[in-house]
Tab-separated table of C-alpha atoms and ligand atoms in Angstrom:
chain	number	residue	atom	x	y	z
A	1	MET	CA	-32.337	-30.522	-32.946
A	2	LYS	CA	-32.234	-29.333	-29.371
A	3	PHE	CA	-30.233	-30.574	-26.405
A	4	SER	CA	-31.970	-31.841	-23.311
A	5	PRO	CA	-33.291	-28.881	-21.262
A	6	LEU	CA	-30.879	-29.679	-18.438
A	7	LEU	CA	-27.894	-29.608	-20.771
A	8	GLU	CA	-29.247	-26.457	-22.409
A	9	ASP	CA	-29.471	-24.881	-18.952
A	10	LEU	CA	-25.868	-25.746	-18.176
A	11	ILE	CA	-24.667	-24.358	-21.519
A	12	ASN	CA	-26.573	-21.132	-20.962
A	13	ALA	CA	-25.093	-20.758	-17.473
A	14	LEU	CA	-21.562	-21.293	-18.797
A	15	LYS	CA	-22.119	-18.731	-21.567
A	16	GLU	CA	-22.539	-16.060	-18.909
A	17	LEU	CA	-18.920	-16.490	-17.799
A	18	PRO	CA	-16.418	-13.888	-19.012
A	19	GLY	CA	-14.509	-15.055	-22.080
A	20	ILE	CA	-16.765	-18.046	-22.763
A	21	GLY	CA	-18.637	-17.971	-26.086
A	22	PRO	CA	-21.521	-20.280	-27.162
A	23	ARG	CA	-19.229	-22.889	-28.735
A	24	SER	CA	-16.888	-23.048	-25.734
A	25	ALA	CA	-19.896	-23.295	-23.421
A	26	GLN	CA	-21.175	-26.254	-25.408
A	27	ARG	CA	-17.782	-27.958	-25.439
A	28	ILE	CA	-17.266	-27.458	-21.677
A	29	ALA	CA	-20.769	-28.685	-20.833
A	30	MET	CA	-20.338	-31.840	-22.917
A	31	SER	CA	-16.950	-32.583	-21.434
A	32	MET	CA	-18.200	-32.056	-17.865
A	33	MET	CA	-21.102	-34.478	-18.312
A	34	LYS	CA	-18.871	-37.258	-19.624
A	35	GLY	CA	-17.740	-40.238	-17.545
A	36	ASP	CA	-18.051	-40.047	-13.750
A	37	ARG	CA	-18.518	-36.235	-13.790
A	38	ALA	CA	-15.889	-35.844	-11.055
A	39	ILE	CA	-14.642	-32.495	-12.411
A	40	ALA	CA	-18.196	-31.125	-12.614
A	41	LYS	CA	-19.048	-32.311	-9.092
A	42	ASN	CA	-15.862	-30.800	-7.729
A	43	LEU	CA	-16.540	-27.496	-9.509
A	44	SER	CA	-20.109	-27.417	-8.273
A	45	ARG	CA	-18.967	-28.045	-4.688
A	46	ALA	CA	-16.285	-25.324	-4.921
A	47	ILE	CA	-18.728	-22.762	-6.368
A	48	ASP	CA	-21.319	-23.630	-3.735
A	49	SER	CA	-18.844	-23.297	-0.882
A	50	ALA	CA	-17.286	-20.063	-2.201
A	51	THR	CA	-20.650	-18.369	-2.838
A	52	LYS	CA	-21.836	-19.292	0.649
A	53	ASN	CA	-18.687	-18.612	2.653
A	54	LEU	CA	-16.567	-16.059	0.841
A	55	LYS	CA	-17.128	-12.534	2.074
A	56	PHE	CA	-15.311	-9.233	1.979
A	57	CYS	CA	-12.899	-8.199	4.737
A	58	THR	CA	-14.596	-5.343	6.575
A	59	CYS	CA	-11.297	-3.419	6.677
A	60	CYS	CA	-9.655	-3.832	3.242
A	61	HIS	CA	-12.563	-5.307	1.207
A	62	ASN	CA	-10.414	-8.121	-0.164
A	63	TYR	CA	-12.055	-11.537	-0.366
A	64	SER	CA	-11.896	-13.306	2.968
A	65	GLU	CA	-13.527	-16.178	4.805
A	66	LYS	CA	-13.405	-14.153	8.001
A	67	ASP	CA	-14.830	-10.727	8.855
A	68	VAL	CA	-11.283	-9.377	9.054
A	69	CYS	CA	-8.644	-10.947	6.759
A	70	ASP	CA	-5.255	-12.216	7.976
A	71	ILE	CA	-3.406	-9.162	6.667
A	72	CYS	CA	-5.698	-6.624	8.360
A	73	GLY	CA	-5.778	-8.785	11.478
A	74	SER	CA	-1.991	-8.708	11.821
A	75	VAL	CA	-0.814	-6.371	14.596
A	76	LYS	CA	2.588	-6.139	12.920
A	77	ARG	CA	1.130	-5.047	9.607
A	78	GLN	CA	-1.262	-2.548	11.194
A	79	ALA	CA	1.642	-1.108	13.186
A	80	LYS	CA	3.380	-0.017	9.954
A	81	GLY	CA	0.662	2.599	9.558
A	82	VAL	CA	0.612	2.272	5.762
A	83	ILE	CA	-2.323	1.552	3.437
A	84	CYS	CA	-1.745	0.472	-0.165
A	85	VAL	CA	-4.728	1.111	-2.441
A	86	VAL	CA	-5.162	-1.316	-5.336
A	87	GLU	CA	-7.877	-1.863	-7.936
A	88	ASN	CA	-8.190	-5.634	-7.725
A	89	PRO	CA	-7.550	-8.566	-5.365
A	90	ALA	CA	-5.054	-9.904	-7.930
A	91	ASP	CA	-2.947	-6.767	-7.329
A	92	VAL	CA	-2.678	-7.637	-3.617
A	93	LEU	CA	-1.277	-11.012	-4.583
A	94	ALA	CA	1.211	-9.437	-7.019
A	95	ILE	CA	2.475	-6.982	-4.374
A	96	GLU	CA	2.599	-9.657	-1.653
A	97	GLN	CA	4.802	-11.767	-3.925
A	98	THR	CA	7.448	-9.032	-4.035
A	99	ASN	CA	7.917	-9.403	-0.241
A	100	GLU	CA	8.617	-5.665	-0.187
A	101	TYR	CA	5.496	-4.430	1.480
A	102	GLY	CA	4.534	-4.798	5.124
A	103	GLY	CA	1.423	-2.639	5.506
A	104	ILE	CA	-2.252	-3.254	4.838
A	105	TYR	CA	-4.295	-2.856	1.653
A	106	PHE	CA	-7.536	-1.293	0.506
A	107	VAL	CA	-9.109	-3.056	-2.480
A	108	LEU	CA	-11.320	-0.827	-4.626
A	109	HIS	CA	-12.723	-3.566	-6.896
A	110	GLY	CA	-12.550	-1.103	-9.773
A	111	LYS	CA	-11.585	2.483	-10.500
A	112	LEU	CA	-13.459	5.745	-10.868
A	113	SER	CA	-15.288	5.697	-14.169
A	114	PRO	CA	-18.245	8.121	-14.191
A	115	LEU	CA	-19.393	7.004	-17.661
A	116	ASP	CA	-19.841	3.455	-16.352
A	117	GLY	CA	-21.578	4.719	-13.235
A	118	ILE	CA	-18.624	3.973	-10.957
A	119	GLY	CA	-18.158	6.793	-8.499
A	120	PRO	CA	-16.659	7.161	-4.994
A	121	LYS	CA	-19.647	5.375	-3.455
A	122	GLU	CA	-19.230	2.249	-5.594
A	123	LEU	CA	-15.539	2.027	-4.590
A	124	LYS	CA	-16.503	2.530	-0.928
A	125	LEU	CA	-14.183	5.517	-0.648
A	126	ASP	CA	-16.184	6.746	2.341
A	127	GLU	CA	-14.829	3.754	4.249
A	128	LEU	CA	-11.308	4.484	3.055
A	129	GLU	CA	-11.788	8.050	4.280
A	130	LYS	CA	-12.739	6.709	7.706
A	131	LEU	CA	-9.492	4.718	7.840
A	132	LEU	CA	-7.522	7.811	6.811
A	133	LYS	CA	-9.190	9.905	9.491
A	134	SER	CA	-8.673	7.285	12.208
A	135	GLY	CA	-5.173	8.620	12.873
A	136	ASP	CA	-3.742	5.097	12.685
A	137	TYR	CA	-2.072	5.586	9.309
A	138	SER	CA	0.698	7.948	8.229
A	139	GLU	CA	1.008	7.022	4.554
A	140	ILE	CA	-1.253	5.863	1.752
A	141	ILE	CA	0.364	4.322	-1.326
A	142	LEU	CA	-1.733	4.658	-4.471
A	143	ALA	CA	-1.058	1.560	-6.544
A	144	THR	CA	-3.881	2.027	-9.048
A	145	SER	CA	-3.051	1.343	-12.691
A	146	PRO	CA	-1.300	4.013	-14.797
A	147	THR	CA	-4.426	4.548	-16.913
A	148	VAL	CA	-6.591	7.670	-17.212
A	149	GLU	CA	-9.113	6.266	-14.736
A	150	GLY	CA	-6.397	4.844	-12.463
A	151	ASP	CA	-4.699	8.258	-12.301
A	152	ALA	CA	-8.010	10.030	-11.670
A	153	THR	CA	-8.761	7.577	-8.869
A	154	ALA	CA	-5.323	8.129	-7.336
A	155	HIS	CA	-5.775	11.898	-7.421
A	156	TYR	CA	-9.209	11.720	-5.892
A	157	ILE	CA	-7.920	9.581	-3.011
A	158	GLY	CA	-4.886	11.861	-2.752
A	159	HIS	CA	-7.254	14.722	-1.925
A	160	LEU	CA	-8.981	12.644	0.761
A	161	ALA	CA	-5.570	11.859	2.250
A	162	LYS	CA	-4.538	15.510	2.234
A	163	HIS	CA	-7.662	16.459	4.171
A	164	ALA	CA	-6.895	13.721	6.686
A	165	ASN	CA	-3.232	14.794	6.993
A	166	VAL	CA	-1.949	11.499	5.623
A	167	LYS	CA	0.978	11.459	3.196
A	168	ALA	CA	-0.065	10.154	-0.244
A	169	THR	CA	2.439	8.533	-2.593
A	170	ARG	CA	1.982	7.060	-6.058
A	171	ILE	CA	3.735	4.069	-7.583
A	172	ALA	CA	4.275	4.490	-11.289
A	173	ARG	CA	7.910	4.301	-12.261
A	174	GLY	CA	8.609	1.448	-14.660
A	175	ILE	CA	5.022	0.348	-14.981
A	176	PRO	CA	3.984	0.683	-18.629
A	177	ILE	CA	1.235	3.270	-19.192
A	178	GLY	CA	-2.141	1.609	-19.495
A	179	SER	CA	-1.152	-1.738	-18.023
A	180	ASP	CA	-2.613	-3.583	-15.066
A	181	ILE	CA	-0.570	-3.874	-11.878
A	182	ASP	CA	-0.958	-7.645	-11.690
A	183	ASN	CA	0.525	-8.062	-15.185
A	184	VAL	CA	3.783	-6.370	-14.217
A	185	ASP	CA	6.740	-8.588	-13.332
A	186	GLY	CA	7.786	-8.806	-9.689
A	187	SER	CA	11.074	-6.919	-9.884
A	188	THR	CA	9.537	-4.005	-11.797
A	189	LEU	CA	6.721	-3.853	-9.285
A	190	MET	CA	9.250	-3.953	-6.428
A	191	ARG	CA	11.254	-1.035	-7.905
A	192	SER	CA	8.061	0.848	-8.527
A	193	LEU	CA	6.923	0.344	-4.945
A	194	ASN	CA	10.280	1.387	-3.500
A	195	GLY	CA	10.532	4.372	-5.845
A	196	ARG	CA	7.101	5.734	-5.031
A	197	MET	CA	6.754	9.490	-5.272
A	198	PRO	CA	4.672	12.023	-3.363
A	199	LEU	CA	1.388	12.595	-5.173
B	201	ZN	ZN1	-8.455	-7.131	5.122
């Protein structure tokens, strides 16, 4: 027996989501089509709006509804002259929650991984280099994960900073090797940020 093509379509679309297998996709699809379908309609509206209106900040590349996000647009934050490089938007949130950091960010949306075809171009490091060379920043904090790729990424950016005469520091202390920044508790992250070391 087959489901209706429309239901089949929905199940197939859900299966594409990370962490959702065929059975979960089926269960979610069934549950969404029950009753007044309010949850499904709400989800559809949110996806539609986000895909149409969410863009990347032209300065830090974090998700933003505006060309320049609130953090990059803040005169006070720009005046600190510090850029914190993170792998993912979730890391920005984790660092913001410590209330310890007053500069701007640069979101890589990944880390250098030549085997997966992720090089400097994919991480838009040429744009980071432009920021470093602008003369507006005196320090770059490398808050990439303490993994092999995270360390390689930090070192690569460290070289760019050196060429641009910007001090590069690395957070690491207290963060378990191999873990993601956004999985680290706030106080550990705070200590790690405050105890950053020259690269
Ligand atoms: Zn921004």
